[in-house]
Amino acid sequence: MNIHEYQAKELLARFGVPVPAGHAAMSVEEAVAAAGQLPGPLYVVKAQIHAGGRGKGRFKELGAEAKGGVRLANSPEEVRAHAAEMLGNTLVTIQTGPQGKQVNRLYVTDGVDIAREFYLALLVDRKTGRIAFVASTEGGMNIEDVAHETPEKIRTFTVDPATGFMPHHGRAVASALRLEGDLAKQAQKIAARLYEAFVGTDASQIEVNPLAVTDDGRLLVLDAKVGFDSNAEFRHPDLESLRDESEEDPMELEASRHDLAYIKLDGNIGCMVNGAGLAMATMDIIKLNGAFPANFLDVGGGASKEKVTSAFKIILSDPAVKGILVNIFGGIMRCDIIAEGIVAAAREVELNVPLVVRLEGTNVEEGKAILADSGLAIVPADDLGDAARKIVAQVKQPG
Ligand code: ADP
Ligand code: MG
């Protein structure tokens, strides 16, 4: 789960991380009121969407000369003008894709005079299985570009979970950012507190870009992106209120409500599979046969008929889907249950795309009989290869 910048900053502030003062606003009036609570004279109005690159982003509805999603304002009246232009419009950034994201919330925050901008992130390094710090003197820009053009300017090191954060980790961050004296001390403290926040919330990433040095010698978090490990969500019921469902893919959201592991992809063959490994293999074999999967979907080991029905409906609600491949190995899951779910869903939602079903395992004969007796145009398949060839042939058929 990801959260907005203003939520991330409120959260980090609770762990003692220095951030500029600011207030969220859902309307123009709230934005002006927020500015009234700040000291001024410089304000920043920031679009709150779950994507970065807002500063360099452009609004779809506004001309090319209009400013992006992070705007400086010199008075509450200027804040009003920016808020009125941004709210309700669609911001396109390198991270949103061409369709962009509608701006429904703003963050009005203290403007600071920036001397230098750094990059500092914490994430889970899969290779070492440890929390890693990623630090760069090249902040404020797209870190992927830095990684591509000047990789030597990015320093990465991991923290041994047996010791946790140690003073030397803080010194390593300060040194990676080439800071000395008081600024180095501030960097060490911020690194320690970010680590505490990361562990304390079971985060999966905390990305600060930029971490800024101000003209008056303070180190401040000016932008923060925080994501949480969904496997640990149950340990943080308080964080659930930070969820903004309007930022999530509607189909993925619906799937999570039914406890289905669903990820939307770019292809046109919908997949319903039990088990993540089999789901991966199914996507691979679709590609091997020259087509692309429309989704990853794991209905899990012990899915009910209702779960199968909702999975089926979610796949069918994707307009890109031109055919469906159901690939079930009934170990814990019984094939007849799956078959009943498929038939129920296909009857409920008008099934207007070809459906290939490969069933194997417990009660497979009963399952196949249910499908055959249903009167629905279901193409049975014998094995994984046969299933993939059949669905790809169906989807590729002209007309
Ligand atoms: P994004 O990464 O989505 O573009 P940022 O919050 O990083 O959004 O803002 C982009 C740039 O705007 C920053 O790199 C920084 O130069 C400037 N900026 C952001 N917040 C402030 C602030 N509070 N005061 C002054 N400048 C800011
Ligand atoms: Mg940023």
Short mmCIF file of C-alpha atoms and ligand atoms in Angstrom, two decimals:
data_model
loop_
_atom_site.label_atom_id
_atom_site.label_comp_id
_atom_site.label_asym_id
_atom_site.label_seq_id
_atom_site.Cartn_x
_atom_site.Cartn_y
_atom_site.Cartn_z
CA MET A 1 0.00 0.00 0.00
CA ASN A 2 1.24 3.47 -0.92
CA ILE A 3 0.28 6.74 0.72
CA HIS A 4 0.31 10.43 -0.22
CA GLU A 5 3.25 12.74 0.38
CA TYR A 6 1.46 14.70 3.12
CA GLN A 7 0.60 11.47 4.95
CA ALA A 8 4.17 10.24 4.58
CA LYS A 9 5.49 13.48 6.03
CA GLU A 10 3.07 13.41 8.97
CA LEU A 11 4.15 9.85 9.65
CA LEU A 12 7.87 10.63 9.39
CA ALA A 13 7.44 13.72 11.59
CA ARG A 14 6.06 11.42 14.32
CA PHE A 15 9.38 9.58 14.19
CA GLY A 16 11.24 12.87 14.58
CA VAL A 17 12.19 13.38 10.94
CA PRO A 18 12.34 17.13 10.10
CA VAL A 19 9.77 18.20 7.48
CA PRO A 20 8.43 21.67 6.63
CA ALA A 21 5.04 22.60 8.10
CA GLY A 22 2.06 21.99 5.83
CA HIS A 23 -1.62 21.09 5.57
CA ALA A 24 -3.65 18.94 3.22
CA ALA A 25 -6.55 20.53 1.32
CA MET A 26 -9.44 19.01 -0.61
CA SER A 27 -10.84 22.32 -1.91
CA VAL A 28 -9.66 25.78 -2.96
CA GLU A 29 -11.00 27.30 0.27
CA GLU A 30 -9.16 24.69 2.35
CA ALA A 31 -5.97 25.46 0.46
CA VAL A 32 -6.28 29.19 1.20
CA ALA A 33 -7.06 28.43 4.85
CA ALA A 34 -4.01 26.14 4.98
CA ALA A 35 -1.81 28.96 3.68
CA GLY A 36 -3.28 31.22 6.39
CA GLN A 37 -1.91 28.84 9.03
CA LEU A 38 1.61 28.96 7.61
CA PRO A 39 4.11 31.74 8.33
CA GLY A 40 4.83 32.63 4.66
CA PRO A 41 6.05 34.54 2.74
CA LEU A 42 6.78 31.56 0.45
CA TYR A 43 4.28 28.70 0.01
CA VAL A 44 4.34 25.57 -2.12
CA VAL A 45 1.16 24.03 -3.53
CA LYS A 46 1.69 20.36 -4.29
CA ALA A 47 -0.61 17.95 -6.13
CA GLN A 48 -1.19 14.80 -4.06
CA ILE A 49 -1.25 11.78 -6.35
CA HIS A 50 0.42 8.40 -5.92
CA ALA A 51 3.12 9.17 -8.47
CA GLY A 52 6.37 11.11 -8.60
CA GLY A 53 7.70 13.56 -11.15
CA ARG A 54 4.90 16.02 -10.29
CA GLY A 55 7.12 19.10 -10.50
CA LYS A 56 7.97 18.39 -14.14
CA GLY A 57 4.48 17.03 -14.88
CA ARG A 58 1.88 18.76 -17.04
CA PHE A 59 -1.88 19.13 -16.69
CA LYS A 60 -3.86 17.60 -19.53
CA GLU A 61 -6.55 20.27 -19.48
CA LEU A 62 -4.15 23.21 -19.32
CA GLY A 63 -1.84 24.62 -21.99
CA ALA A 64 1.79 23.55 -22.37
CA GLU A 65 2.90 26.84 -20.79
CA ALA A 66 0.95 26.14 -17.56
CA LYS A 67 2.98 25.14 -14.51
CA GLY A 68 3.24 21.56 -13.23
CA GLY A 69 2.09 19.81 -10.06
CA VAL A 70 4.49 21.55 -7.62
CA ARG A 71 4.10 25.33 -7.61
CA LEU A 72 5.58 28.16 -5.59
CA ALA A 73 3.26 30.92 -4.36
CA ASN A 74 4.12 34.25 -2.75
CA SER A 75 0.76 34.91 -1.09
CA PRO A 76 -2.41 33.09 -0.02
CA GLU A 77 -4.07 34.65 -3.09
CA GLU A 78 -1.53 33.01 -5.36
CA VAL A 79 -2.17 29.76 -3.48
CA ARG A 80 -5.86 30.23 -4.33
CA ALA A 81 -5.11 30.66 -8.04
CA HIS A 82 -2.88 27.58 -8.17
CA ALA A 83 -5.32 25.46 -6.20
CA ALA A 84 -8.18 26.45 -8.51
CA GLU A 85 -6.11 25.48 -11.55
CA MET A 86 -4.91 22.15 -10.17
CA LEU A 87 -7.89 20.62 -8.36
CA GLY A 88 -9.98 18.35 -10.54
CA ASN A 89 -7.52 18.41 -13.42
CA THR A 90 -5.38 15.55 -14.69
CA LEU A 91 -1.67 15.57 -14.00
CA VAL A 92 0.55 13.60 -16.37
CA THR A 93 4.05 12.72 -15.10
CA ILE A 94 6.67 10.19 -16.20
CA GLN A 95 5.28 7.89 -13.51
CA THR A 96 1.53 8.18 -14.21
CA GLY A 97 1.56 6.97 -17.81
CA PRO A 98 -0.08 9.02 -20.59
CA GLN A 99 -3.56 8.80 -19.04
CA GLY A 100 -2.39 10.81 -16.01
CA LYS A 101 -4.05 11.03 -12.60
CA GLN A 102 -6.79 13.34 -11.41
CA VAL A 103 -5.73 15.70 -8.63
CA ASN A 104 -8.26 15.60 -5.79
CA ARG A 105 -6.01 16.65 -2.91
CA LEU A 106 -3.38 19.29 -2.45
CA TYR A 107 -0.68 19.83 0.10
CA VAL A 108 0.07 23.44 0.99
CA THR A 109 3.46 23.65 2.62
CA ASP A 110 6.15 26.08 3.74
CA GLY A 111 8.42 27.14 0.91
CA VAL A 112 12.09 26.89 1.83
CA ASP A 113 15.21 28.35 0.23
CA ILE A 114 17.12 25.38 -1.09
CA ALA A 115 20.91 25.34 -1.23
CA ARG A 116 21.38 21.70 -2.30
CA GLU A 117 19.21 18.65 -2.98
CA PHE A 118 20.10 15.03 -2.15
CA TYR A 119 18.51 11.63 -2.61
CA LEU A 120 18.07 9.23 0.30
CA ALA A 121 16.00 6.06 0.27
CA LEU A 122 15.46 2.95 2.35
CA LEU A 123 14.22 -0.24 0.79
CA VAL A 124 14.42 -3.99 1.19
CA ASP A 125 17.36 -5.38 -0.74
CA ARG A 126 16.16 -8.75 -2.05
CA LYS A 127 19.66 -10.05 -2.67
CA THR A 128 20.89 -9.65 0.92
CA GLY A 129 17.47 -9.78 2.57
CA ARG A 130 18.37 -6.64 4.47
CA ILE A 131 17.16 -3.07 4.67
CA ALA A 132 19.33 -0.96 2.39
CA PHE A 133 20.16 2.73 2.32
CA VAL A 134 20.52 4.31 -1.10
CA ALA A 135 22.12 7.76 -1.02
CA SER A 136 23.13 10.17 -3.73
CA THR A 137 24.36 13.73 -3.94
CA GLU A 138 22.22 14.08 -7.08
CA GLY A 139 18.84 14.77 -5.53
CA GLY A 140 15.77 16.42 -6.97
CA MET A 141 16.12 14.58 -10.25
CA ASN A 142 14.91 11.25 -11.51
CA ILE A 143 17.08 8.65 -9.72
CA GLU A 144 16.74 6.23 -12.65
CA ASP A 145 18.52 8.82 -14.84
CA VAL A 146 21.30 9.19 -12.26
CA ALA A 147 21.64 5.40 -12.10
CA HIS A 148 21.90 5.30 -15.87
CA GLU A 149 24.22 8.23 -16.50
CA THR A 150 26.37 8.55 -13.36
CA PRO A 151 25.97 5.33 -11.38
CA GLU A 152 29.10 6.14 -9.37
CA LYS A 153 27.12 8.93 -7.71
CA ILE A 154 24.80 6.45 -6.02
CA ARG A 155 25.95 4.70 -2.85
CA THR A 156 24.17 1.70 -1.41
CA PHE A 157 24.79 -0.16 1.82
CA THR A 158 22.75 -2.53 3.94
CA VAL A 159 22.01 -2.82 7.66
CA ASP A 160 22.57 -6.13 9.44
CA PRO A 161 19.25 -6.97 11.15
CA ALA A 162 21.18 -8.56 14.03
CA THR A 163 22.67 -5.19 15.01
CA GLY A 164 20.03 -2.86 13.64
CA PHE A 165 20.96 0.71 12.83
CA MET A 166 24.41 1.64 14.21
CA PRO A 167 26.14 5.02 14.39
CA HIS A 168 28.44 3.97 11.55
CA HIS A 169 25.43 3.66 9.23
CA GLY A 170 24.61 7.29 9.97
CA ARG A 171 28.21 8.29 9.26
CA ALA A 172 28.10 6.35 5.99
CA VAL A 173 24.98 8.28 4.90
CA ALA A 174 26.59 11.62 5.81
CA SER A 175 29.76 10.67 3.95
CA ALA A 176 27.84 9.49 0.87
CA LEU A 177 26.17 12.91 0.78
CA ARG A 178 29.61 14.52 1.38
CA LEU A 179 28.36 16.41 4.41
CA GLU A 180 30.54 17.64 7.24
CA GLY A 181 30.18 19.25 10.64
CA ASP A 182 26.70 20.10 11.81
CA LEU A 183 25.03 19.02 8.53
CA ALA A 184 26.69 15.60 8.86
CA LYS A 185 25.23 15.30 12.37
CA GLN A 186 21.77 16.20 11.07
CA ALA A 187 22.11 13.59 8.31
CA GLN A 188 23.08 10.90 10.85
CA LYS A 189 20.02 11.69 12.96
CA ILE A 190 17.69 11.69 9.95
CA ALA A 191 19.11 8.35 8.77
CA ALA A 192 18.53 6.83 12.23
CA ARG A 193 14.96 8.12 12.39
CA LEU A 194 14.12 7.02 8.88
CA TYR A 195 15.35 3.55 9.79
CA GLU A 196 13.16 3.55 12.91
CA ALA A 197 10.18 4.65 10.83
CA PHE A 198 10.91 1.94 8.25
CA VAL A 199 11.07 -0.86 10.83
CA GLY A 200 8.31 0.59 13.01
CA THR A 201 5.77 0.69 10.20
CA ASP A 202 6.92 -2.41 8.27
CA ALA A 203 7.56 -0.18 5.29
CA SER A 204 8.67 -1.57 1.95
CA GLN A 205 10.16 1.73 0.84
CA ILE A 206 10.84 5.22 2.10
CA GLU A 207 12.16 7.46 -0.65
CA VAL A 208 13.19 11.01 0.17
CA ASN A 209 13.84 13.07 -2.97
CA PRO A 210 14.86 15.70 -2.30
CA LEU A 211 16.44 15.76 1.10
CA ALA A 212 17.37 19.44 1.01
CA VAL A 213 19.95 21.65 2.68
CA THR A 214 18.36 25.05 3.24
CA ASP A 215 20.15 28.38 2.96
CA ASP A 216 20.08 28.63 6.75
CA GLY A 217 21.84 25.29 7.20
CA ARG A 218 19.00 22.89 7.96
CA LEU A 219 18.49 19.45 6.46
CA LEU A 220 14.81 18.92 5.59
CA VAL A 221 12.72 16.23 3.90
CA LEU A 222 10.95 18.08 1.05
CA ASP A 223 9.38 15.09 -0.67
CA ALA A 224 8.71 11.60 0.67
CA LYS A 225 7.25 8.50 -0.88
CA VAL A 226 6.34 5.72 1.55
CA GLY A 227 5.00 2.26 0.79
CA PHE A 228 4.13 -0.52 3.23
CA ASP A 229 4.60 -4.28 3.08
CA SER A 230 1.07 -5.59 2.52
CA ASN A 231 1.95 -8.87 4.25
CA ALA A 232 2.40 -6.91 7.49
CA GLU A 233 -0.72 -4.75 7.14
CA PHE A 234 -2.53 -6.67 9.87
CA ARG A 235 0.06 -5.42 12.35
CA HIS A 236 -0.81 -1.78 11.62
CA PRO A 237 -4.58 -1.26 11.69
CA ASP A 238 -3.90 2.46 12.27
CA LEU A 239 -2.24 2.78 8.86
CA GLU A 240 -5.33 1.46 7.06
CA SER A 241 -6.99 4.89 7.35
CA LEU A 242 -4.21 6.32 5.17
CA ARG A 243 -5.38 4.27 2.23
CA ASP A 244 -6.75 6.34 -0.67
CA GLU A 245 -8.75 3.86 -2.73
CA SER A 246 -9.25 6.38 -5.53
CA GLU A 247 -5.51 6.05 -6.28
CA GLU A 248 -5.66 2.29 -6.73
CA ASP A 249 -6.48 0.28 -9.82
CA PRO A 250 -10.23 -0.45 -9.48
CA MET A 251 -9.82 -4.08 -10.52
CA GLU A 252 -6.91 -4.69 -8.14
CA LEU A 253 -8.94 -3.06 -5.38
CA GLU A 254 -11.95 -5.28 -6.08
CA ALA A 255 -9.63 -8.31 -6.09
CA SER A 256 -8.10 -7.37 -2.74
CA ARG A 257 -11.62 -7.17 -1.27
CA HIS A 258 -12.10 -10.82 -2.23
CA ASP A 259 -8.64 -11.75 -1.02
CA LEU A 260 -7.46 -12.56 -4.55
CA ALA A 261 -3.91 -11.93 -5.71
CA TYR A 262 -4.57 -10.01 -8.94
CA ILE A 263 -2.23 -7.82 -10.95
CA LYS A 264 -3.35 -6.08 -14.12
CA LEU A 265 -1.04 -6.56 -17.11
CA ASP A 266 -0.98 -5.27 -20.70
CA GLY A 267 -2.00 -8.34 -22.74
CA ASN A 268 -5.40 -9.68 -23.81
CA ILE A 269 -5.59 -13.21 -22.37
CA GLY A 270 -7.20 -13.25 -18.94
CA CYS A 271 -5.77 -15.91 -16.62
CA MET A 272 -7.33 -17.63 -13.65
CA VAL A 273 -4.95 -19.98 -11.93
CA ASN A 274 -4.48 -21.49 -8.49
CA GLY A 275 -1.06 -21.03 -6.99
CA ALA A 276 1.43 -18.27 -7.75
CA GLY A 277 3.96 -20.62 -9.35
CA LEU A 278 1.42 -22.13 -11.71
CA ALA A 279 0.16 -18.62 -12.49
CA MET A 280 3.70 -17.57 -13.45
CA ALA A 281 4.11 -20.70 -15.60
CA THR A 282 0.76 -20.00 -17.27
CA MET A 283 1.83 -16.46 -18.17
CA ASP A 284 5.13 -17.80 -19.49
CA ILE A 285 3.52 -20.37 -21.71
CA ILE A 286 1.06 -17.82 -23.12
CA LYS A 287 4.06 -15.69 -24.09
CA LEU A 288 5.84 -18.72 -25.49
CA ASN A 289 2.87 -19.17 -27.82
CA GLY A 290 3.10 -15.59 -29.03
CA ALA A 291 0.42 -13.80 -26.98
CA PHE A 292 0.37 -11.77 -23.76
CA PRO A 293 -1.45 -12.28 -20.45
CA ALA A 294 -3.96 -9.60 -19.39
CA ASN A 295 -3.38 -10.31 -15.72
CA PHE A 296 -1.80 -12.38 -13.04
CA LEU A 297 -4.45 -13.99 -10.88
CA ASP A 298 -3.96 -16.52 -8.13
CA VAL A 299 -7.26 -17.67 -6.62
CA GLY A 300 -5.36 -19.41 -3.84
CA GLY A 301 -5.33 -22.95 -2.56
CA GLY A 302 -8.73 -23.26 -0.92
CA ALA A 303 -10.97 -20.91 -2.86
CA SER A 304 -14.74 -21.11 -2.50
CA LYS A 305 -17.24 -21.07 -5.36
CA GLU A 306 -17.95 -17.39 -4.53
CA LYS A 307 -14.26 -16.55 -4.76
CA VAL A 308 -13.97 -18.21 -8.16
CA THR A 309 -17.07 -16.33 -9.31
CA SER A 310 -15.66 -12.96 -8.26
CA ALA A 311 -12.29 -13.79 -9.83
CA PHE A 312 -14.04 -14.59 -13.07
CA LYS A 313 -16.04 -11.37 -12.95
CA ILE A 314 -12.93 -9.30 -12.34
CA ILE A 315 -11.22 -10.84 -15.37
CA LEU A 316 -14.29 -10.26 -17.53
CA SER A 317 -14.63 -6.63 -16.41
CA ASP A 318 -11.32 -5.83 -18.13
CA PRO A 319 -12.23 -4.61 -21.64
CA ALA A 320 -8.78 -5.65 -22.94
CA VAL A 321 -9.56 -9.33 -22.32
CA LYS A 322 -10.23 -11.18 -25.59
CA GLY A 323 -10.06 -14.68 -24.19
CA ILE A 324 -9.72 -16.48 -20.86
CA LEU A 325 -7.51 -19.33 -19.82
CA VAL A 326 -8.43 -21.15 -16.64
CA ASN A 327 -5.65 -23.38 -15.43
CA ILE A 328 -6.39 -25.24 -12.22
CA PHE A 329 -4.51 -28.00 -10.55
CA GLY A 330 -6.85 -29.34 -7.91
CA GLY A 331 -4.77 -30.38 -4.96
CA ILE A 332 -6.41 -28.74 -1.98
CA MET A 333 -8.83 -27.11 -4.39
CA ARG A 334 -11.42 -29.44 -5.91
CA CYS A 335 -12.01 -29.29 -9.64
CA ASP A 336 -15.79 -29.57 -9.28
CA ILE A 337 -15.87 -26.44 -7.09
CA ILE A 338 -13.88 -24.56 -9.69
CA ALA A 339 -16.16 -25.80 -12.44
CA GLU A 340 -19.26 -24.68 -10.53
CA GLY A 341 -17.73 -21.26 -10.00
CA ILE A 342 -16.89 -20.91 -13.69
CA VAL A 343 -20.35 -21.94 -14.79
CA ALA A 344 -22.06 -19.65 -12.24
CA ALA A 345 -19.92 -16.67 -13.23
CA ALA A 346 -20.25 -17.27 -16.96
CA ARG A 347 -24.04 -17.35 -16.57
CA GLU A 348 -24.08 -14.20 -14.45
CA VAL A 349 -21.77 -12.17 -16.63
CA GLU A 350 -22.46 -12.51 -20.29
CA LEU A 351 -19.53 -14.57 -21.53
CA ASN A 352 -18.63 -13.14 -24.93
CA VAL A 353 -15.00 -14.22 -25.22
CA PRO A 354 -13.56 -17.70 -25.78
CA LEU A 355 -12.85 -19.70 -22.65
CA VAL A 356 -10.29 -22.48 -22.46
CA VAL A 357 -10.23 -24.56 -19.30
CA ARG A 358 -7.57 -26.95 -18.18
CA LEU A 359 -8.51 -28.89 -15.07
CA GLU A 360 -6.36 -31.50 -13.41
CA GLY A 361 -6.34 -33.18 -10.02
CA THR A 362 -8.95 -33.91 -7.36
CA ASN A 363 -12.45 -34.60 -8.73
CA VAL A 364 -11.31 -33.74 -12.25
CA GLU A 365 -13.91 -35.97 -13.92
CA GLU A 366 -16.76 -34.36 -11.95
CA GLY A 367 -15.39 -30.95 -12.85
CA LYS A 368 -15.15 -31.74 -16.55
CA ALA A 369 -18.69 -33.13 -16.51
CA ILE A 370 -20.06 -29.94 -14.93
CA LEU A 371 -18.40 -27.88 -17.66
CA ALA A 372 -19.56 -30.16 -20.46
CA ASP A 373 -23.16 -30.26 -19.17
CA SER A 374 -23.34 -26.51 -18.71
CA GLY A 375 -24.19 -25.82 -22.33
CA LEU A 376 -21.58 -23.06 -22.34
CA ALA A 377 -19.01 -22.79 -25.13
CA ILE A 378 -16.07 -23.93 -23.05
CA VAL A 379 -13.04 -25.40 -24.78
CA PRO A 380 -11.49 -28.16 -22.66
CA ALA A 381 -7.73 -28.63 -22.72
CA ASP A 382 -5.64 -31.67 -21.81
CA ASP A 383 -2.53 -30.05 -20.40
CA LEU A 384 -0.78 -26.72 -20.00
CA GLY A 385 0.75 -26.66 -23.49
CA ASP A 386 -2.52 -27.68 -25.12
CA ALA A 387 -4.41 -25.03 -23.14
CA ALA A 388 -2.02 -22.24 -24.13
CA ARG A 389 -2.05 -23.20 -27.83
CA LYS A 390 -5.85 -23.35 -27.83
CA ILE A 391 -6.46 -19.99 -26.17
CA VAL A 392 -3.84 -18.20 -28.29
CA ALA A 393 -5.38 -19.69 -31.45
CA GLN A 394 -8.86 -18.55 -30.33
CA VAL A 395 -7.74 -15.00 -29.57
CA LYS A 396 -5.73 -14.67 -32.77
CA GLN A 397 -8.55 -15.91 -34.97
CA PRO A 398 -9.73 -13.07 -37.22
CA GLY A 399 -13.30 -11.99 -36.46
P1 ADP B 1 8.13 15.50 -7.45
O1 ADP B 1 9.30 14.66 -7.07
O2 ADP B 1 6.87 14.72 -7.55
O3 ADP B 1 8.40 16.33 -8.67
P2 ADP B 1 8.86 17.22 -5.21
O4 ADP B 1 8.13 17.36 -3.92
O5 ADP B 1 10.16 16.51 -5.16
O6 ADP B 1 7.86 16.57 -6.27
O7 ADP B 1 9.06 18.69 -5.78
C1 ADP B 1 9.83 18.96 -6.94
C2 ADP B 1 10.82 20.06 -6.63
O8 ADP B 1 10.16 21.20 -6.09
C3 ADP B 1 11.84 19.67 -5.57
O9 ADP B 1 12.94 19.00 -6.13
C4 ADP B 1 12.20 21.01 -5.00
O10 ADP B 1 13.21 21.63 -5.80
C5 ADP B 1 10.94 21.83 -5.12
N1 ADP B 1 10.23 21.84 -3.82
C6 ADP B 1 9.46 20.87 -3.30
N2 ADP B 1 9.00 21.19 -2.08
C7 ADP B 1 9.50 22.41 -1.80
C8 ADP B 1 9.41 23.31 -0.69
N3 ADP B 1 8.69 22.99 0.39
N4 ADP B 1 10.06 24.50 -0.77
C9 ADP B 1 10.78 24.82 -1.86
N5 ADP B 1 10.90 24.04 -2.94
C10 ADP B 1 10.28 22.84 -2.92
MG MG B 2 10.47 14.43 -5.49
#
